[in-house]
mmCIF file of C-alpha atoms and ligand atoms in Angstrom:
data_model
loop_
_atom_site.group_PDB
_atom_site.id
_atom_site.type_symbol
_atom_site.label_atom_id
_atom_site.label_comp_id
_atom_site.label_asym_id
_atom_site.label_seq_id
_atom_site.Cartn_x
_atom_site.Cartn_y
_atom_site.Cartn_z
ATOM 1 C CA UNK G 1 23.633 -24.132 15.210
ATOM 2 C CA UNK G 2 23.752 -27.806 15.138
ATOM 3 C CA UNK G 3 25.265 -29.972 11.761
ATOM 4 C CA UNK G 4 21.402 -31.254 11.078
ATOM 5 C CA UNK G 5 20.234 -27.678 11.093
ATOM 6 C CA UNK G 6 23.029 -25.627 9.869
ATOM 7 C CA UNK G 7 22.345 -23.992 6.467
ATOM 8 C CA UNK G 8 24.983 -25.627 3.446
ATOM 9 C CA UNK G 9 26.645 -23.551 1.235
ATOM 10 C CA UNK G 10 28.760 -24.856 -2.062
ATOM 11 C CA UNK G 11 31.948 -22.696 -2.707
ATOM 12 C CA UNK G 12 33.356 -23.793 -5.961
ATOM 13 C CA UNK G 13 37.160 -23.894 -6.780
ATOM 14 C CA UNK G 14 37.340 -23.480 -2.630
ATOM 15 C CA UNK G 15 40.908 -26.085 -3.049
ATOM 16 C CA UNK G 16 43.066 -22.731 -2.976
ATOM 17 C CA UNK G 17 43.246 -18.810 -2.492
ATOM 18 C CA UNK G 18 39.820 -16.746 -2.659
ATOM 19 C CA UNK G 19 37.792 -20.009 -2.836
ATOM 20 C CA UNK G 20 40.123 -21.939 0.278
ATOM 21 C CA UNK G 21 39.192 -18.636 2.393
ATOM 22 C CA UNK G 22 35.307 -18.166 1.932
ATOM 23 C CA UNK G 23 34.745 -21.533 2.585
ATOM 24 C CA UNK G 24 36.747 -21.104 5.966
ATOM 25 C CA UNK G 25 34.916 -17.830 6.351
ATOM 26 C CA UNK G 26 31.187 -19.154 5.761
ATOM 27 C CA UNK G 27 32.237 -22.864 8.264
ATOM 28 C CA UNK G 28 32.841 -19.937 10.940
ATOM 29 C CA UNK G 29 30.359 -18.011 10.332
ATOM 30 C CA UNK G 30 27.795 -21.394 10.727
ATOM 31 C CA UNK G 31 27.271 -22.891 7.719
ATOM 32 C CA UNK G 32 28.190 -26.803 6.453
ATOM 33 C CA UNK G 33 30.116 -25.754 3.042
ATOM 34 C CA UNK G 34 30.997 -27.864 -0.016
ATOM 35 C CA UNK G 35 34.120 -27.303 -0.847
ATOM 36 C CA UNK G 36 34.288 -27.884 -4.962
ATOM 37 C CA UNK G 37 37.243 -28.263 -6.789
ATOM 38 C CA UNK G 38 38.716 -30.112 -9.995
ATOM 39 C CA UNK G 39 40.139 -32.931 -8.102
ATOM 40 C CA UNK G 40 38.342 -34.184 -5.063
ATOM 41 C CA UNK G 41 42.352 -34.745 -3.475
ATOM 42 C CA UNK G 42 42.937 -31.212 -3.983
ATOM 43 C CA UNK G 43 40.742 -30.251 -1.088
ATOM 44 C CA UNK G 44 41.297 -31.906 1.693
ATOM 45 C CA UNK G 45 43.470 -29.001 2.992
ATOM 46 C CA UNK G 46 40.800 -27.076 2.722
ATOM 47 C CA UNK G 47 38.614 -29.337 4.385
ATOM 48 C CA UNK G 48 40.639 -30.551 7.055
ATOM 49 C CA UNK G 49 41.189 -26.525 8.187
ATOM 50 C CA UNK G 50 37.120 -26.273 8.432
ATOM 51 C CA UNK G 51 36.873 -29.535 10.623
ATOM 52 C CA UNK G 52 39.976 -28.577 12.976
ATOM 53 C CA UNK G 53 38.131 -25.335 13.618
ATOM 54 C CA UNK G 54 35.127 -26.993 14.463
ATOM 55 C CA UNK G 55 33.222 -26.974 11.458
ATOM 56 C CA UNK G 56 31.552 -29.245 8.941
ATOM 57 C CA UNK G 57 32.864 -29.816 5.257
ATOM 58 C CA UNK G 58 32.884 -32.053 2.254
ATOM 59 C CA UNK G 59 35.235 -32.160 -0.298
ATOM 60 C CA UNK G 60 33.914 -33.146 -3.356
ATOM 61 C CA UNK G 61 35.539 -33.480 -7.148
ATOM 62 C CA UNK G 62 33.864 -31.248 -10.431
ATOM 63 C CA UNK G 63 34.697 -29.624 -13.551
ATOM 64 C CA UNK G 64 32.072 -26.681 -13.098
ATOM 65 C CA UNK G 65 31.641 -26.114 -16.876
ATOM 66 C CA UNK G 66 30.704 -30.348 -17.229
ATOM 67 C CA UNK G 67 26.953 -30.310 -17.111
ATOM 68 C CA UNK G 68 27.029 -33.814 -15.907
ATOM 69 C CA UNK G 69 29.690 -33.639 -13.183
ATOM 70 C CA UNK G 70 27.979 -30.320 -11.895
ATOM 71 C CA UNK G 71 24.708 -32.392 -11.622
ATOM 72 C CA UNK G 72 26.355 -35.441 -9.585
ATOM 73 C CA UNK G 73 28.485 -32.705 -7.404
ATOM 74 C CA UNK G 74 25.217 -30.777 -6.156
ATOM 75 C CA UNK G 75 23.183 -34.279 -5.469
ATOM 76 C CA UNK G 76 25.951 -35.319 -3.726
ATOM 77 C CA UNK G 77 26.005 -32.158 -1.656
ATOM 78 C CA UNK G 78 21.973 -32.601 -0.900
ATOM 79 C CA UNK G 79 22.317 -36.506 -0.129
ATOM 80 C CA UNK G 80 25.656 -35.671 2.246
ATOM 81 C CA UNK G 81 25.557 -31.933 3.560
ATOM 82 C CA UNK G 82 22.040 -30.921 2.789
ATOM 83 C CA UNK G 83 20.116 -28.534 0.325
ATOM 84 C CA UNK G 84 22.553 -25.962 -0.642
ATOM 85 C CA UNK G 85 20.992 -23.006 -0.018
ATOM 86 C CA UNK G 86 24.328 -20.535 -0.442
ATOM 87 C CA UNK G 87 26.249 -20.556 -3.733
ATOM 88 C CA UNK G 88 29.899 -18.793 -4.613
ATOM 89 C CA UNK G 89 30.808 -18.928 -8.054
ATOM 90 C CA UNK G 90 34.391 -18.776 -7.829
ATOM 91 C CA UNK G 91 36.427 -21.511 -9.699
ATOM 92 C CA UNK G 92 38.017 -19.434 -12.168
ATOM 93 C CA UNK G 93 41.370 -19.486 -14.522
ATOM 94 C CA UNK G 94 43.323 -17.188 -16.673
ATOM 95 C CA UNK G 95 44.532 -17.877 -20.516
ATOM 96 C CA UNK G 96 45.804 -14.237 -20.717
ATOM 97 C CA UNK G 97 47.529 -12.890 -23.949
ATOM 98 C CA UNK G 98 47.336 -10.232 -26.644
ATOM 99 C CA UNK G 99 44.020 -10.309 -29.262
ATOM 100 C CA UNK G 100 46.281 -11.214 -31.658
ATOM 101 C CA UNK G 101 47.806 -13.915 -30.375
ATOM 102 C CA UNK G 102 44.706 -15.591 -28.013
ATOM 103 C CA UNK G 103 43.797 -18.891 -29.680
ATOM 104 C CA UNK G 104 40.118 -20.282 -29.638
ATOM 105 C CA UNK G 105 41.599 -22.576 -26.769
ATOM 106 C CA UNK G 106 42.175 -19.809 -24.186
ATOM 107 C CA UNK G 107 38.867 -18.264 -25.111
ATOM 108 C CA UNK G 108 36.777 -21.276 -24.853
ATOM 109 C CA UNK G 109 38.240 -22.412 -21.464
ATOM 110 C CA UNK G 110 38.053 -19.123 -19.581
ATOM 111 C CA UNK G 111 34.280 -19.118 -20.735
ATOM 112 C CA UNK G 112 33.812 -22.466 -19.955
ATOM 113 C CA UNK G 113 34.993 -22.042 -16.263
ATOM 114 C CA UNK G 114 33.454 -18.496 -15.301
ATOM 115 C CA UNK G 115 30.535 -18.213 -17.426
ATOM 116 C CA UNK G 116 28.997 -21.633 -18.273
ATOM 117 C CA UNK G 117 30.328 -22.712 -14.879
ATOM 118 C CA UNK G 118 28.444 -20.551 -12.867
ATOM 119 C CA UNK G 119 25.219 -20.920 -15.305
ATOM 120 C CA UNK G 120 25.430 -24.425 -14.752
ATOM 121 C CA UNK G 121 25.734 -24.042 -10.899
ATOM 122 C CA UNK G 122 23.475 -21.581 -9.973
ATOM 123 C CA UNK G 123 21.090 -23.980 -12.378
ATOM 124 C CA UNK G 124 21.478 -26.811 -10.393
ATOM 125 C CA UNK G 125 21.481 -25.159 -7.161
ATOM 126 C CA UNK G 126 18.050 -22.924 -7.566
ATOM 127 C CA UNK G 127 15.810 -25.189 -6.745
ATOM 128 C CA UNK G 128 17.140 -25.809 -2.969
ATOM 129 C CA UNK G 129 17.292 -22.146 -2.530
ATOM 130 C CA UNK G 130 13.082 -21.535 -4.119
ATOM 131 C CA UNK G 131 12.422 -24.482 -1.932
ATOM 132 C CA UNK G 132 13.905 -23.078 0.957
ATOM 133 C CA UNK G 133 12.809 -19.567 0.180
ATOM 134 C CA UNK G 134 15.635 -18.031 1.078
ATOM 135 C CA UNK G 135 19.491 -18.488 -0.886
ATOM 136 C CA UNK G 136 22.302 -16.502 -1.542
ATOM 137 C CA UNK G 137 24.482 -16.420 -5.055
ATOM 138 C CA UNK G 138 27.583 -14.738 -4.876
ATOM 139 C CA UNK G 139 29.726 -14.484 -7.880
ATOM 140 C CA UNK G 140 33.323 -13.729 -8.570
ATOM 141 C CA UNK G 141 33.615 -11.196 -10.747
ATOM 142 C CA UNK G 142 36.839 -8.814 -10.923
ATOM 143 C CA UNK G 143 38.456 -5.312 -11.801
ATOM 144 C CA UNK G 144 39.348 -6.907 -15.500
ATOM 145 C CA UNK G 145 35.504 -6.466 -16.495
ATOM 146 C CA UNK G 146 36.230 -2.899 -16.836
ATOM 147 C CA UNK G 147 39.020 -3.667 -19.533
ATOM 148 C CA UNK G 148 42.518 -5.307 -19.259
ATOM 149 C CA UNK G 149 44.650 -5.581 -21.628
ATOM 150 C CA UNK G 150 45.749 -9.233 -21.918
ATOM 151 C CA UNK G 151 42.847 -10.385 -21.079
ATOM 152 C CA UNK G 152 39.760 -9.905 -23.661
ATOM 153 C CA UNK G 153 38.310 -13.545 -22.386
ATOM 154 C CA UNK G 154 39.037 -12.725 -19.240
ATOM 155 C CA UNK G 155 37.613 -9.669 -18.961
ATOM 156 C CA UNK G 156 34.540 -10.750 -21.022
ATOM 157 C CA UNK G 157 33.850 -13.288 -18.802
ATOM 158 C CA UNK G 158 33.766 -11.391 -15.417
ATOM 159 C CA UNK G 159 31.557 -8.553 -17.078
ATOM 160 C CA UNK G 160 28.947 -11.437 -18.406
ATOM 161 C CA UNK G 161 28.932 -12.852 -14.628
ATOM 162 C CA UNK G 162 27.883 -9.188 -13.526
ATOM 163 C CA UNK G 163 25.068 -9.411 -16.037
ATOM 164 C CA UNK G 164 23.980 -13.152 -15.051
ATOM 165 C CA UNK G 165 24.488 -11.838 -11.600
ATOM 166 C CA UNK G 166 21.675 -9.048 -11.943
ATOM 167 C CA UNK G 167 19.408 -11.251 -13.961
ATOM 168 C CA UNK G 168 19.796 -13.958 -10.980
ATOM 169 C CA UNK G 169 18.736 -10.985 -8.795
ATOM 170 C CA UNK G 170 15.673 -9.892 -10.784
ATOM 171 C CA UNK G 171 14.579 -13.679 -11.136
ATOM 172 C CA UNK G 172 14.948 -15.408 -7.930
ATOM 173 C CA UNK G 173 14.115 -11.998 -5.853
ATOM 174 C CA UNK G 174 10.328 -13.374 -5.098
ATOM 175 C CA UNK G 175 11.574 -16.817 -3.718
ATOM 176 C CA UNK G 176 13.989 -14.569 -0.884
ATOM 177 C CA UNK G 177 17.131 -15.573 -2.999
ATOM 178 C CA UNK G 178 19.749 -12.344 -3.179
ATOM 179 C CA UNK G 179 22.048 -12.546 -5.996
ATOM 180 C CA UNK G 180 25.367 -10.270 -6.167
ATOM 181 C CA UNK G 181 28.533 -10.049 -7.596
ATOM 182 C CA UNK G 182 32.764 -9.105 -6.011
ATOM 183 C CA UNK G 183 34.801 -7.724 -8.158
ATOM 184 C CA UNK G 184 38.023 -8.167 -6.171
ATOM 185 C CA UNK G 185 41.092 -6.079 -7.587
ATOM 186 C CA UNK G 186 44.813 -7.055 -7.011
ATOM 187 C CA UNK G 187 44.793 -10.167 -4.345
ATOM 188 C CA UNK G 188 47.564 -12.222 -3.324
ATOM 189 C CA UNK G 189 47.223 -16.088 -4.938
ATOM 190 C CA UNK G 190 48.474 -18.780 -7.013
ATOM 191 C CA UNK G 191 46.424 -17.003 -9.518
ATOM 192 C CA UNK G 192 48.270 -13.599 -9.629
ATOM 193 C CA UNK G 193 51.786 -15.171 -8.703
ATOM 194 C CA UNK G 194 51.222 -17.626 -12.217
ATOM 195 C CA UNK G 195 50.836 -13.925 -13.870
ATOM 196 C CA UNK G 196 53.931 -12.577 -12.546
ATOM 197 C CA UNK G 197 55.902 -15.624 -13.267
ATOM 198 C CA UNK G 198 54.774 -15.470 -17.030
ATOM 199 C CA UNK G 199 55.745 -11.553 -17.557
ATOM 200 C CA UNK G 200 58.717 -12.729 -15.788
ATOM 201 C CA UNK G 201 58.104 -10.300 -12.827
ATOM 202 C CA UNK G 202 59.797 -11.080 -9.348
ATOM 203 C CA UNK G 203 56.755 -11.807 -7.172
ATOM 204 C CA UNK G 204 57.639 -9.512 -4.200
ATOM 205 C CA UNK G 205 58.736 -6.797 -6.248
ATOM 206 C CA UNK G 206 55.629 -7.496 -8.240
ATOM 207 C CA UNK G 207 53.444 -6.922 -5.360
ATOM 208 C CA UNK G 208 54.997 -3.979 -3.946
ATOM 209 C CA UNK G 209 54.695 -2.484 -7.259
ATOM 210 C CA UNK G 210 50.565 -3.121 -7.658
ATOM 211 C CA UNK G 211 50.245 -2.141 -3.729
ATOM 212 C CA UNK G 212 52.060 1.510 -4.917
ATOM 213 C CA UNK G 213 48.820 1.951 -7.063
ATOM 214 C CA UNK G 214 46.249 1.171 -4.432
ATOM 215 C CA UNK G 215 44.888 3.953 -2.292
ATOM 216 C CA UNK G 216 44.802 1.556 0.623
ATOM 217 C CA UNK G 217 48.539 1.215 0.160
ATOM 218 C CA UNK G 218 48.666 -2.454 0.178
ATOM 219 C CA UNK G 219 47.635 -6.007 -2.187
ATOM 220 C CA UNK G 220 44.616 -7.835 -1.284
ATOM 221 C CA UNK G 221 44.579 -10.968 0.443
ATOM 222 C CA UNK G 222 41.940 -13.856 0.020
ATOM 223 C CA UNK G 223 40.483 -12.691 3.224
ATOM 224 C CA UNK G 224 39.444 -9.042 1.971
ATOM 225 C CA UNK G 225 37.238 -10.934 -0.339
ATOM 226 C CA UNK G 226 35.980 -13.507 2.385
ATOM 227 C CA UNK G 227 34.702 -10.872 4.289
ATOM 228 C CA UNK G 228 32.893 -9.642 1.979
ATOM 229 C CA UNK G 229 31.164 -12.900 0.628
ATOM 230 C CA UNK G 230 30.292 -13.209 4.052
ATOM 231 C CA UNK G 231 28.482 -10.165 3.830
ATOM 232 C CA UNK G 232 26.437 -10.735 1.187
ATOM 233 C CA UNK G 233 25.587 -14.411 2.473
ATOM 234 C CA UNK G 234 24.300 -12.552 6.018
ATOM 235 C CA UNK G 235 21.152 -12.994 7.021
ATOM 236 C CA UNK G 236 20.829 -9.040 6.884
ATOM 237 C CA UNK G 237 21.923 -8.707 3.875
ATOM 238 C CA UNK G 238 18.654 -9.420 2.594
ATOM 239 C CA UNK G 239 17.689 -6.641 0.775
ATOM 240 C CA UNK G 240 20.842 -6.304 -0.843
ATOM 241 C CA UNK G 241 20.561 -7.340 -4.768
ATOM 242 C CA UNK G 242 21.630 -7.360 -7.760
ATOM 243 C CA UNK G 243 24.701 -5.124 -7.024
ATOM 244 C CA UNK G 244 28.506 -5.378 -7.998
ATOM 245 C CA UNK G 245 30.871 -4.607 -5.449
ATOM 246 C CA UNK G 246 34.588 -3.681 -6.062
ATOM 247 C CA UNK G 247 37.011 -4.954 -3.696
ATOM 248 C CA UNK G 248 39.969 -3.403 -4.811
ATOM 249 C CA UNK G 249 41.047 -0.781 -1.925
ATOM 250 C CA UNK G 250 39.888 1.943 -3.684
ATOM 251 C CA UNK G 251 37.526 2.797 -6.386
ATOM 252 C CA UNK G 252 39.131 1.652 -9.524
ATOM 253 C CA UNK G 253 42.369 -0.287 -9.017
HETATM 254 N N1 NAD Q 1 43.542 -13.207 -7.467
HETATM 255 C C1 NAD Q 1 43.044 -12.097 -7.959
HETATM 256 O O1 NAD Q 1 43.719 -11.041 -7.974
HETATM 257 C C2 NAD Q 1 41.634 -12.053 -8.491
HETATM 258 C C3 NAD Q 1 41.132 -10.812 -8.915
HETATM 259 C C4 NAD Q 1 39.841 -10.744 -9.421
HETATM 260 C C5 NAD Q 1 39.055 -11.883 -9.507
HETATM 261 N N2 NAD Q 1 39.557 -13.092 -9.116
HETATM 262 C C6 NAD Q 1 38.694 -14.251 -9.248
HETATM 263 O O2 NAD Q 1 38.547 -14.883 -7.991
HETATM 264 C C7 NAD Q 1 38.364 -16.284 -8.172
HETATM 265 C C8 NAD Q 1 39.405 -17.062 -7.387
HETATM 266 O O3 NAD Q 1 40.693 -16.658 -7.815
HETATM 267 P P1 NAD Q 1 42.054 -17.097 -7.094
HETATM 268 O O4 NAD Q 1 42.979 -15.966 -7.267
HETATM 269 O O5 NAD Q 1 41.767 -17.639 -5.740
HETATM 270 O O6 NAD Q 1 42.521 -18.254 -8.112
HETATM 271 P P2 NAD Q 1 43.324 -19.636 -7.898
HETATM 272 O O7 NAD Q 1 43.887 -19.959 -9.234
HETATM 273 O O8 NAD Q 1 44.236 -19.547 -6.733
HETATM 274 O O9 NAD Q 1 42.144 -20.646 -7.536
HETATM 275 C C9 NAD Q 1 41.156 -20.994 -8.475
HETATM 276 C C10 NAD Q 1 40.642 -22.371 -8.143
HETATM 277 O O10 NAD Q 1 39.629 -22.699 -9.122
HETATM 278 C C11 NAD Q 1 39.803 -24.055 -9.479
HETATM 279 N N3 NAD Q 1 39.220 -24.323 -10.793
HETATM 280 C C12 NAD Q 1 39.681 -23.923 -12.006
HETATM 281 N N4 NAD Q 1 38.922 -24.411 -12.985
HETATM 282 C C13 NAD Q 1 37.938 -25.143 -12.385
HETATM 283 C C14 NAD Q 1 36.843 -25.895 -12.877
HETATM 284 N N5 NAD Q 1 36.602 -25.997 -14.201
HETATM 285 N N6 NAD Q 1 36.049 -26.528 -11.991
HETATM 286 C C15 NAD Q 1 36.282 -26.437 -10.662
HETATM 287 N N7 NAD Q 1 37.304 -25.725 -10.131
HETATM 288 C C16 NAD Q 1 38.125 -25.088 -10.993
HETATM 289 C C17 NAD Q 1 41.327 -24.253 -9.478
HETATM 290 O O11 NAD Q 1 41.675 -25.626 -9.432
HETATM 291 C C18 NAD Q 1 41.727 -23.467 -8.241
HETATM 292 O O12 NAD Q 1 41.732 -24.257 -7.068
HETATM 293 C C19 NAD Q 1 38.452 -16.530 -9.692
HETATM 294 O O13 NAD Q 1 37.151 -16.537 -10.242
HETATM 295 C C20 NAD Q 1 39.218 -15.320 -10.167
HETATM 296 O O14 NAD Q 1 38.969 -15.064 -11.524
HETATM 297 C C21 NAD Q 1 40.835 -13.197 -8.611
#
């Protein structure tokens, strides 16, 4: 496919881990790919790794829960990549800590980055996608939106995205946009090592110990979850929406 045809896809908080990997994945698998992140520094990495393999990126700078910022980020991405036709939802944080001790801080970020993050993206990015007639949304939910203890934002967050996720699907269906949802369990990133570091777990021990509970016998890498974005974003995955699919090597890790 050549850069003026290829279809663009935005992956948000793509600096690092899950994010860092699916936009790798999608550049492979054909597709220009935004590659949104807090600071605009913070992804050349990620950038650079697309355009050494061949493929075509831009690195651009947003707070994903700033109305304005998301706005400027996905005109940019028209003007400079194209109409972004693919969205991944998957700049996320953690403010983890008992009921009784979360403050209105760590509750208002964590819904500020998952859930009014992804509203405002998948606002902005709609209209390519009904234009188009065709679009993919994938968003990142997780394991923790069955219950976690720690993590009532947290885990109120990722079960809202599975309910914006089927009300995306049931919306944009008619215009041949698919909307779905990963809930990825245990995977290995900055994210889960800043966990273990603030129980004051040793990280390899850490891991070994959460791979003991997976049927599949081993933690998930950014990859696992890749793969399956790249799924969903197929072309053949068309008739595939509305779902929520754990990625967690078994059923309920
Ligand atoms: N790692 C896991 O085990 C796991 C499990 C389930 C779900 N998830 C979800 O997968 C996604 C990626 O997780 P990860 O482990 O790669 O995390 P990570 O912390 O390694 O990366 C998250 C990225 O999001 C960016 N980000 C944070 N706030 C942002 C904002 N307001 N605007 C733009 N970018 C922002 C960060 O700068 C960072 O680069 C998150 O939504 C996370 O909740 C992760």
């Amino acid at each position: 496919m050549s850069e003026s045809t290829a279809r663009v896809a935005i992956v948000t908080g793509a600096a690092r881990g899950i994010g860092a990997a699916t936009a790798l994945r999608l550049a492979a698998d054909g597709f220009a790919v935004a590659v949104i992140d807090l600071d605009e520094s913070s992804t050349a990495g990620t950038v650079q790794a697309i355009e050494a393999a061949g493929g075509r990126a831009l690195g651009v700078g947003a707070d994903v829960g700033d109305a304005e910022q998301v706005q400027a980020a996905v005109d940019r991405v028209a003007a400079e990549l194209g109409p972004p036709v693919v969205l991944v939802n998957n700049a996320g944080v953690t403010r983890d800590n008992m009921l009784f001790k979360m403050t209105d801080a760590d509750w208002d970020l964590v819904m500020h980055v998952h859930l009014r993050g992804s509203f405002l993206m998948a606002r902005a990015c709609q209209k390519y996608m009904v234009d188009a007639k065709w679009g993919r949304v994938v968003n990142l939910s997780s394991t923790s939106a069955l219950g976690n203890r720690g993590q009532a934002n947290y885990a109120t967050a990722k079960a809202g995205l599975q309910g914006f996720t089927k009300t995306l699907a049931i919306e944009l269906g008619k215009f041949g946009v698919t909307a779905n949802a990963i809930a990825p369990g245990f995977i290995q990133t900055e994210m889960t090592k800043a966990t273990a570091e603030r129980i004051g777990r040793d990280w390899e021990e850490y891991v070994a110990e959460r791979a003991a509970a997976i049927p599949v016998a081993r933690a998930g890498v950014p990859e696992d979850i890749a793969h399956t974005v790249s799924f969903f974003v197929s072309e053949g995955a068309g008739f595939v929406s509305g779902q929520v699919v754990y990625v967690a090597g078994g059923p309920r890790t």
